[in-house]
């Protein structure tokens, strides 16, 4: 992906919310394949500039995610950059969401928003009061609800392919899996992998989840030790930027597959992982289950079974990417980007 030497995005809107006063960025990276889609992230940042940079990185990743998944959508992202220490009261949240909704409405359907870190289906209902271009409404209101379950389903599909490639079998029974992030997706993955016989170790920055994890039967490791723990599989399932030259040098794990967005700090880290003998499947391939499922149901009109089948096709994509990387002596990132860029180039040429 681009290193931001030049603006690669089609459109970036930065606005101070007229109700909340919050700095809101909506970044649209590409509409070559179709309308841009991407979640709304509400998070604290040192300044609005970091929030804008995050929106641009995440929207670019959404372009590649949709392209690699074969979706006819482009990439976008909304980031609400709250000042450090902000208390997000119900009223402040409501004001922020209305401010976001007004910006989304201004795109008139060329950008559609869904949940992301810090938002959920109930928040999409607030946005829907202003504009129809929001996804993942609560099920009782006709939406698909949280995308956590289909995202986890897609990660499991990627894990099957990755395990076959690295271990010679898709089974993770008896293997140690470290899940860094015990949120909606990480907790689902922990339950499913444990049921399959994996030895699950979990970690989260929220220390209150320690008791929940232990009561469920998982081992616990502190967040600053998660990437240092020897394991068969590492599943980054929280924030991005965890894979950098320093952390890669300390890894003792042959397979890294997880849903956290923007896991590497730069594309060059993918080569460092390969040189260290670690197979890393890019997050924009692994984490596509949520957007595939939601768009298949809410736009495509498919039932649950048909949409889930589309999500499970991530396994075939990962197989293709890993086979290509092995044959060509490249990295999975290189092959994943090439797959996405072929679709983007073909659409641009039409």
Tab-separated table of C-alpha atoms in Angstrom:
chain	number	residue	atom	x	y	z
A	1	UNK	CA	0.000	0.000	0.000
A	2	UNK	CA	1.049	3.603	-0.420
A	3	UNK	CA	3.430	5.219	2.036
A	4	UNK	CA	1.604	8.572	1.704
A	5	UNK	CA	4.277	10.380	-0.268
A	6	UNK	CA	1.443	11.683	-2.473
A	7	UNK	CA	-2.289	11.855	-1.956
A	8	UNK	CA	-3.805	8.613	-3.203
A	9	UNK	CA	-7.345	9.296	-1.996
A	10	UNK	CA	-10.247	10.495	-4.091
A	11	UNK	CA	-11.749	12.626	-1.360
A	12	UNK	CA	-10.986	13.539	2.248
A	13	UNK	CA	-13.419	15.605	4.313
A	14	UNK	CA	-12.226	17.024	7.640
A	15	UNK	CA	-14.808	18.851	9.668
A	16	UNK	CA	-15.362	20.088	13.206
A	17	UNK	CA	-18.729	18.765	14.300
A	18	UNK	CA	-21.151	21.650	14.759
A	19	UNK	CA	-22.799	19.971	17.774
A	20	UNK	CA	-19.972	17.994	19.340
A	21	UNK	CA	-16.963	20.096	18.340
A	22	UNK	CA	-15.157	16.818	17.614
A	23	UNK	CA	-12.707	16.522	14.735
A	24	UNK	CA	-14.283	14.199	12.162
A	25	UNK	CA	-12.523	12.834	9.085
A	26	UNK	CA	-14.227	10.896	6.307
A	27	UNK	CA	-11.624	9.534	3.904
A	28	UNK	CA	-12.672	7.970	0.602
A	29	UNK	CA	-9.750	6.150	-0.937
A	30	UNK	CA	-11.351	4.705	-4.057
A	31	UNK	CA	-14.684	4.306	-5.816
A	32	UNK	CA	-13.246	2.491	-8.838
A	33	UNK	CA	-15.153	-0.693	-8.041
A	34	UNK	CA	-18.263	1.031	-6.701
A	35	UNK	CA	-19.503	3.127	-3.760
A	36	UNK	CA	-17.027	3.360	-0.900
A	37	UNK	CA	-17.808	1.535	2.339
A	38	UNK	CA	-16.099	1.683	5.710
A	39	UNK	CA	-16.845	1.905	9.388
A	40	UNK	CA	-17.037	4.800	11.828
A	41	UNK	CA	-14.286	4.718	14.440
A	42	UNK	CA	-14.605	6.801	17.602
A	43	UNK	CA	-11.295	6.894	19.434
A	44	UNK	CA	-8.981	9.185	21.339
A	45	UNK	CA	-5.925	10.628	19.589
A	46	UNK	CA	-3.169	13.060	20.583
A	47	UNK	CA	-4.507	15.426	17.898
A	48	UNK	CA	-6.937	15.514	14.990
A	49	UNK	CA	-4.014	14.989	12.610
A	50	UNK	CA	-3.448	11.465	13.923
A	51	UNK	CA	-7.144	10.767	13.483
A	52	UNK	CA	-7.016	11.941	9.872
A	53	UNK	CA	-3.922	9.833	9.185
A	54	UNK	CA	-5.703	6.815	10.668
A	55	UNK	CA	-8.762	7.416	8.496
A	56	UNK	CA	-6.583	7.558	5.392
A	57	UNK	CA	-4.717	4.365	6.247
A	58	UNK	CA	-7.901	2.506	7.117
A	59	UNK	CA	-9.784	3.664	4.020
A	60	UNK	CA	-6.967	2.476	1.780
A	61	UNK	CA	-7.055	-0.905	3.503
A	62	UNK	CA	-10.810	-1.054	2.847
A	63	UNK	CA	-10.189	-0.571	-0.873
A	64	UNK	CA	-7.854	-3.555	-0.902
A	65	UNK	CA	-10.169	-5.554	1.346
A	66	UNK	CA	-13.129	-5.129	-0.984
A	67	UNK	CA	-11.052	-5.714	-4.107
A	68	UNK	CA	-9.378	-8.881	-2.814
A	69	UNK	CA	-12.766	-10.196	-1.670
A	70	UNK	CA	-14.319	-9.654	-5.097
A	71	UNK	CA	-16.801	-7.031	-3.887
A	72	UNK	CA	-18.068	-4.233	-6.103
A	73	UNK	CA	-17.320	-1.556	-3.527
A	74	UNK	CA	-14.504	0.837	-2.790
A	75	UNK	CA	-12.809	1.873	0.420
A	76	UNK	CA	-13.673	4.585	2.908
A	77	UNK	CA	-13.493	5.232	6.636
A	78	UNK	CA	-14.797	7.674	9.222
A	79	UNK	CA	-12.669	8.596	12.225
A	80	UNK	CA	-13.855	10.769	15.075
A	81	UNK	CA	-10.728	11.967	16.855
A	82	UNK	CA	-11.575	12.676	20.479
A	83	UNK	CA	-9.049	14.565	22.615
A	84	UNK	CA	-7.175	12.404	25.111
A	85	UNK	CA	-9.172	12.003	28.317
A	86	UNK	CA	-12.554	12.759	26.723
A	87	UNK	CA	-15.511	11.295	28.586
A	88	UNK	CA	-17.953	10.075	25.956
A	89	UNK	CA	-21.260	10.691	27.731
A	90	UNK	CA	-24.498	9.543	26.058
A	91	UNK	CA	-25.231	13.117	24.978
A	92	UNK	CA	-21.744	13.657	23.544
A	93	UNK	CA	-21.988	10.351	21.676
A	94	UNK	CA	-25.368	11.308	20.238
A	95	UNK	CA	-24.053	14.684	19.106
A	96	UNK	CA	-20.990	13.063	17.515
A	97	UNK	CA	-23.138	10.573	15.615
A	98	UNK	CA	-25.440	13.284	14.296
A	99	UNK	CA	-22.405	15.237	13.122
A	100	UNK	CA	-21.075	12.101	11.394
A	101	UNK	CA	-24.478	11.474	9.818
A	102	UNK	CA	-24.563	14.938	8.274
A	103	UNK	CA	-21.188	14.398	6.628
A	104	UNK	CA	-22.158	10.938	5.368
A	105	UNK	CA	-25.401	12.356	3.967
A	106	UNK	CA	-23.367	14.824	1.935
A	107	UNK	CA	-21.822	11.949	-0.031
A	108	UNK	CA	-25.299	11.034	-1.311
A	109	UNK	CA	-24.642	7.299	-1.391
A	110	UNK	CA	-21.093	7.342	-2.764
A	111	UNK	CA	-19.884	6.507	0.755
A	112	UNK	CA	-21.778	4.262	3.185
A	113	UNK	CA	-20.862	3.833	6.851
A	114	UNK	CA	-20.995	0.949	9.309
A	115	UNK	CA	-19.674	0.236	12.817
A	116	UNK	CA	-16.000	0.113	13.734
A	117	UNK	CA	-13.971	0.476	16.913
A	118	UNK	CA	-16.026	2.511	19.374
A	119	UNK	CA	-19.359	2.154	17.564
A	120	UNK	CA	-22.028	-0.510	17.131
A	121	UNK	CA	-25.418	-1.276	15.596
A	122	UNK	CA	-27.312	1.081	17.926
A	123	UNK	CA	-25.100	3.953	16.743
A	124	UNK	CA	-25.985	3.148	13.138
A	125	UNK	CA	-29.637	3.693	14.058
A	126	UNK	CA	-28.819	7.261	15.075
A	127	UNK	CA	-27.073	7.827	11.747
A	128	UNK	CA	-29.983	6.216	9.879
A	129	UNK	CA	-32.296	8.902	11.314
A	130	UNK	CA	-30.413	11.384	9.117
A	131	UNK	CA	-29.290	9.334	6.104
A	132	UNK	CA	-30.154	5.887	4.697
A	133	UNK	CA	-26.495	5.135	3.999
A	134	UNK	CA	-25.600	3.186	7.135
A	135	UNK	CA	-25.216	-0.575	7.583
A	136	UNK	CA	-25.361	-3.102	10.437
A	137	UNK	CA	-28.504	-1.821	12.096
A	138	UNK	CA	-29.804	-3.983	14.968
A	139	UNK	CA	-31.552	-7.127	13.765
A	140	UNK	CA	-34.873	-6.013	15.239
A	141	UNK	CA	-34.696	-3.023	12.897
A	142	UNK	CA	-33.972	-5.044	9.786
A	143	UNK	CA	-30.171	-5.018	9.841
A	144	UNK	CA	-27.588	-7.730	10.383
A	145	UNK	CA	-26.455	-6.443	13.772
A	146	UNK	CA	-22.851	-6.847	14.877
A	147	UNK	CA	-20.415	-7.973	12.203
A	148	UNK	CA	-18.282	-9.716	14.828
A	149	UNK	CA	-19.613	-13.198	14.125
A	150	UNK	CA	-19.076	-13.167	10.327
A	151	UNK	CA	-15.688	-11.522	10.809
A	152	UNK	CA	-14.698	-14.388	13.119
A	153	UNK	CA	-16.073	-16.872	10.577
A	154	UNK	CA	-13.801	-15.370	7.931
A	155	UNK	CA	-10.780	-15.505	10.223
A	156	UNK	CA	-11.448	-19.181	10.850
A	157	UNK	CA	-11.568	-19.780	7.091
A	158	UNK	CA	-8.214	-18.025	6.737
A	159	UNK	CA	-6.799	-20.046	9.633
A	160	UNK	CA	-7.732	-23.320	7.951
A	161	UNK	CA	-5.829	-22.368	4.819
A	162	UNK	CA	-2.886	-20.974	6.775
A	163	UNK	CA	-2.643	-24.053	8.985
A	164	UNK	CA	-2.611	-26.380	5.967
A	165	UNK	CA	0.158	-24.309	4.430
A	166	UNK	CA	2.310	-24.158	7.572
A	167	UNK	CA	1.473	-27.350	9.493
A	168	UNK	CA	0.214	-29.649	6.738
A	169	UNK	CA	-3.237	-29.911	8.324
A	170	UNK	CA	-6.055	-27.452	8.910
A	171	UNK	CA	-6.601	-28.806	12.414
A	172	UNK	CA	-5.371	-26.630	15.275
A	173	UNK	CA	-6.153	-29.263	17.899
A	174	UNK	CA	-3.348	-29.362	20.448
A	175	UNK	CA	-1.724	-26.212	19.083
A	176	UNK	CA	-1.168	-23.066	21.133
A	177	UNK	CA	-2.999	-20.034	19.775
A	178	UNK	CA	-2.410	-16.579	21.260
A	179	UNK	CA	-5.291	-14.181	20.640
A	180	UNK	CA	-4.217	-10.578	21.238
A	181	UNK	CA	-7.523	-8.801	21.804
A	182	UNK	CA	-10.468	-10.311	23.673
A	183	UNK	CA	-13.244	-8.195	22.180
A	184	UNK	CA	-16.245	-9.191	20.089
A	185	UNK	CA	-14.206	-10.985	17.416
A	186	UNK	CA	-11.399	-12.264	19.639
A	187	UNK	CA	-13.786	-13.796	22.162
A	188	UNK	CA	-15.702	-15.598	19.411
A	189	UNK	CA	-12.476	-16.946	17.955
A	190	UNK	CA	-11.324	-18.088	21.397
A	191	UNK	CA	-14.542	-20.052	21.942
A	192	UNK	CA	-14.475	-21.662	18.511
A	193	UNK	CA	-10.786	-22.575	18.591
A	194	UNK	CA	-11.018	-23.931	22.111
A	195	UNK	CA	-13.941	-26.119	21.026
A	196	UNK	CA	-11.704	-27.441	18.246
A	197	UNK	CA	-9.082	-28.500	20.775
A	198	UNK	CA	-6.643	-25.603	20.533
A	199	UNK	CA	-4.801	-24.385	23.633
A	200	UNK	CA	-6.036	-20.793	23.741
A	201	UNK	CA	-4.128	-17.940	25.372
A	202	UNK	CA	-5.808	-14.532	25.377
A	203	UNK	CA	-4.751	-10.987	26.091
A	204	UNK	CA	-6.454	-7.599	26.273
A	205	UNK	CA	-5.636	-4.073	27.392
A	206	UNK	CA	-8.811	-4.182	29.507
A	207	UNK	CA	-7.597	-5.995	32.607
A	208	UNK	CA	-11.188	-6.618	33.695
A	209	UNK	CA	-11.391	-9.253	30.981
A	210	UNK	CA	-8.768	-11.326	32.766
A	211	UNK	CA	-11.321	-12.949	35.075
A	212	UNK	CA	-13.748	-13.516	32.203
A	213	UNK	CA	-11.012	-15.276	30.242
A	214	UNK	CA	-9.864	-17.413	33.153
A	215	UNK	CA	-13.432	-18.350	34.114
A	216	UNK	CA	-13.965	-19.530	30.555
A	217	UNK	CA	-10.884	-21.730	30.750
A	218	UNK	CA	-8.375	-19.732	28.716
A	219	UNK	CA	-4.842	-18.925	29.750
A	220	UNK	CA	-4.050	-15.224	30.112
A	221	UNK	CA	-0.999	-13.207	29.159
A	222	UNK	CA	-0.472	-9.504	29.764
A	223	UNK	CA	-0.755	-7.359	26.603
A	224	UNK	CA	2.921	-6.389	26.602
A	225	UNK	CA	3.842	-10.081	26.589
A	226	UNK	CA	1.364	-11.337	23.986
A	227	UNK	CA	3.732	-11.018	21.027
A	228	UNK	CA	6.597	-12.463	23.063
A	229	UNK	CA	4.756	-15.672	23.957
A	230	UNK	CA	5.930	-18.746	22.003
A	231	UNK	CA	2.989	-20.197	20.096
A	232	UNK	CA	1.937	-21.996	16.946
A	233	UNK	CA	-0.427	-19.212	15.868
A	234	UNK	CA	-0.722	-15.530	16.749
A	235	UNK	CA	-4.073	-13.867	16.143
A	236	UNK	CA	-3.865	-10.039	16.301
A	237	UNK	CA	-7.451	-9.081	17.096
A	238	UNK	CA	-7.201	-5.602	18.602
A	239	UNK	CA	-5.516	-2.417	17.374
A	240	UNK	CA	-3.192	-2.080	14.398
A	241	UNK	CA	0.513	-1.339	14.190
A	242	UNK	CA	1.568	-4.289	16.367
A	243	UNK	CA	3.942	-5.773	13.805
A	244	UNK	CA	7.060	-3.653	13.439
A	245	UNK	CA	10.774	-4.435	13.084
A	246	UNK	CA	11.242	-4.694	16.843
A	247	UNK	CA	8.229	-6.912	17.543
A	248	UNK	CA	8.933	-9.148	14.538
A	249	UNK	CA	12.460	-9.778	15.827
A	250	UNK	CA	10.962	-11.044	19.092
A	251	UNK	CA	8.264	-13.269	17.569
A	252	UNK	CA	8.437	-17.016	18.138
A	253	UNK	CA	5.479	-18.136	16.035
A	254	UNK	CA	5.245	-19.644	12.524
A	255	UNK	CA	1.782	-18.362	11.584
A	256	UNK	CA	0.149	-14.956	12.101
A	257	UNK	CA	-3.473	-14.518	11.013
A	258	UNK	CA	-5.931	-12.117	12.597
A	259	UNK	CA	-8.645	-9.513	12.032
A	260	UNK	CA	-6.975	-6.371	13.432
A	261	UNK	CA	-6.669	-3.709	10.740
A	262	UNK	CA	-3.289	-2.330	9.583
A	263	UNK	CA	-1.207	-4.800	11.583
A	264	UNK	CA	2.147	-3.903	9.986
A	265	UNK	CA	3.651	-0.465	10.457
A	266	UNK	CA	4.971	-0.517	6.874
A	267	UNK	CA	4.895	-2.873	3.907
A	268	UNK	CA	8.574	-3.718	4.470
A	269	UNK	CA	7.632	-5.528	7.688
A	270	UNK	CA	5.970	-8.225	5.560
A	271	UNK	CA	9.384	-9.124	4.167
A	272	UNK	CA	10.896	-9.160	7.656
A	273	UNK	CA	8.225	-11.665	8.693
A	274	UNK	CA	8.959	-13.851	5.679
A	275	UNK	CA	12.707	-13.685	6.309
A	276	UNK	CA	12.065	-14.803	9.901
A	277	UNK	CA	10.113	-17.829	8.668
A	278	UNK	CA	6.740	-16.504	9.793
A	279	UNK	CA	3.767	-16.744	7.446
A	280	UNK	CA	1.610	-13.639	7.780
A	281	UNK	CA	-1.677	-13.366	5.921
A	282	UNK	CA	-2.557	-9.687	5.370
A	283	UNK	CA	-5.340	-8.362	7.548
A	284	UNK	CA	-7.302	-6.921	4.637
A	285	UNK	CA	-7.788	-10.488	3.371
A	286	UNK	CA	-8.354	-12.112	6.764
A	287	UNK	CA	-10.819	-9.562	8.145
A	288	UNK	CA	-13.139	-9.304	5.146
A	289	UNK	CA	-15.819	-11.607	6.549
A	290	UNK	CA	-17.827	-8.828	8.143
A	291	UNK	CA	-18.117	-6.615	5.075
A	292	UNK	CA	-18.743	-9.606	2.790
A	293	UNK	CA	-21.577	-10.839	4.988
A	294	UNK	CA	-23.198	-7.473	5.632
A	295	UNK	CA	-23.219	-6.399	1.989
A	296	UNK	CA	-24.388	-9.841	0.865
A	297	UNK	CA	-27.342	-9.666	3.259
A	298	UNK	CA	-28.288	-5.991	3.399
A	299	UNK	CA	-27.617	-5.096	-0.241
A	300	UNK	CA	-27.542	-8.433	-2.056
A	301	UNK	CA	-30.596	-9.814	-0.277
A	302	UNK	CA	-28.987	-13.207	0.405
A	303	UNK	CA	-30.064	-15.373	3.314
A	304	UNK	CA	-27.711	-16.262	6.147
A	305	UNK	CA	-26.474	-19.540	4.665
A	306	UNK	CA	-25.656	-18.057	1.261
A	307	UNK	CA	-23.901	-15.037	2.811
A	308	UNK	CA	-21.890	-17.262	5.174
A	309	UNK	CA	-20.784	-19.366	2.197
A	310	UNK	CA	-19.382	-16.227	0.591
A	311	UNK	CA	-17.489	-15.472	3.781
A	312	UNK	CA	-15.994	-18.957	3.862
A	313	UNK	CA	-14.598	-18.373	0.357
A	314	UNK	CA	-11.852	-16.425	2.179
A	315	UNK	CA	-10.261	-19.844	2.655
A	316	UNK	CA	-9.850	-20.207	-1.109
A	317	UNK	CA	-8.422	-16.693	-1.386
A	318	UNK	CA	-5.826	-17.399	1.292
A	319	UNK	CA	-4.937	-20.717	-0.364
A	320	UNK	CA	-4.392	-18.897	-3.653
A	321	UNK	CA	-2.302	-16.143	-2.073
A	322	UNK	CA	-0.071	-18.502	-0.082
A	323	UNK	CA	0.438	-20.849	-3.029
A	324	UNK	CA	1.382	-17.910	-5.253
A	325	UNK	CA	3.816	-16.527	-2.677
A	326	UNK	CA	5.489	-19.892	-2.238
A	327	UNK	CA	5.784	-20.469	-5.987
A	328	UNK	CA	7.077	-16.989	-6.806
A	329	UNK	CA	9.250	-16.553	-3.719
A	330	UNK	CA	7.345	-13.413	-2.748
A	331	UNK	CA	5.342	-12.500	0.346
A	332	UNK	CA	1.619	-13.058	0.981
A	333	UNK	CA	1.273	-9.267	1.143
A	334	UNK	CA	2.728	-8.896	-2.345
A	335	UNK	CA	0.389	-11.514	-3.769
A	336	UNK	CA	-2.663	-10.181	-1.910
A	337	UNK	CA	-2.044	-6.679	-3.206
A	338	UNK	CA	-1.466	-8.011	-6.719
A	339	UNK	CA	-4.799	-9.835	-6.549
A	340	UNK	CA	-6.586	-6.657	-5.453
A	341	UNK	CA	-4.771	-4.433	-7.950
A	342	UNK	CA	-5.709	-6.694	-10.857
A	343	UNK	CA	-9.363	-6.142	-10.041
A	344	UNK	CA	-8.880	-2.403	-9.568
A	345	UNK	CA	-6.984	-2.054	-12.839
A	346	UNK	CA	-9.587	-4.049	-14.752
A	347	UNK	CA	-12.399	-1.894	-13.348
A	348	UNK	CA	-10.525	1.336	-14.105
A	349	UNK	CA	-10.009	0.211	-17.709
A	350	UNK	CA	-13.730	-0.367	-18.341
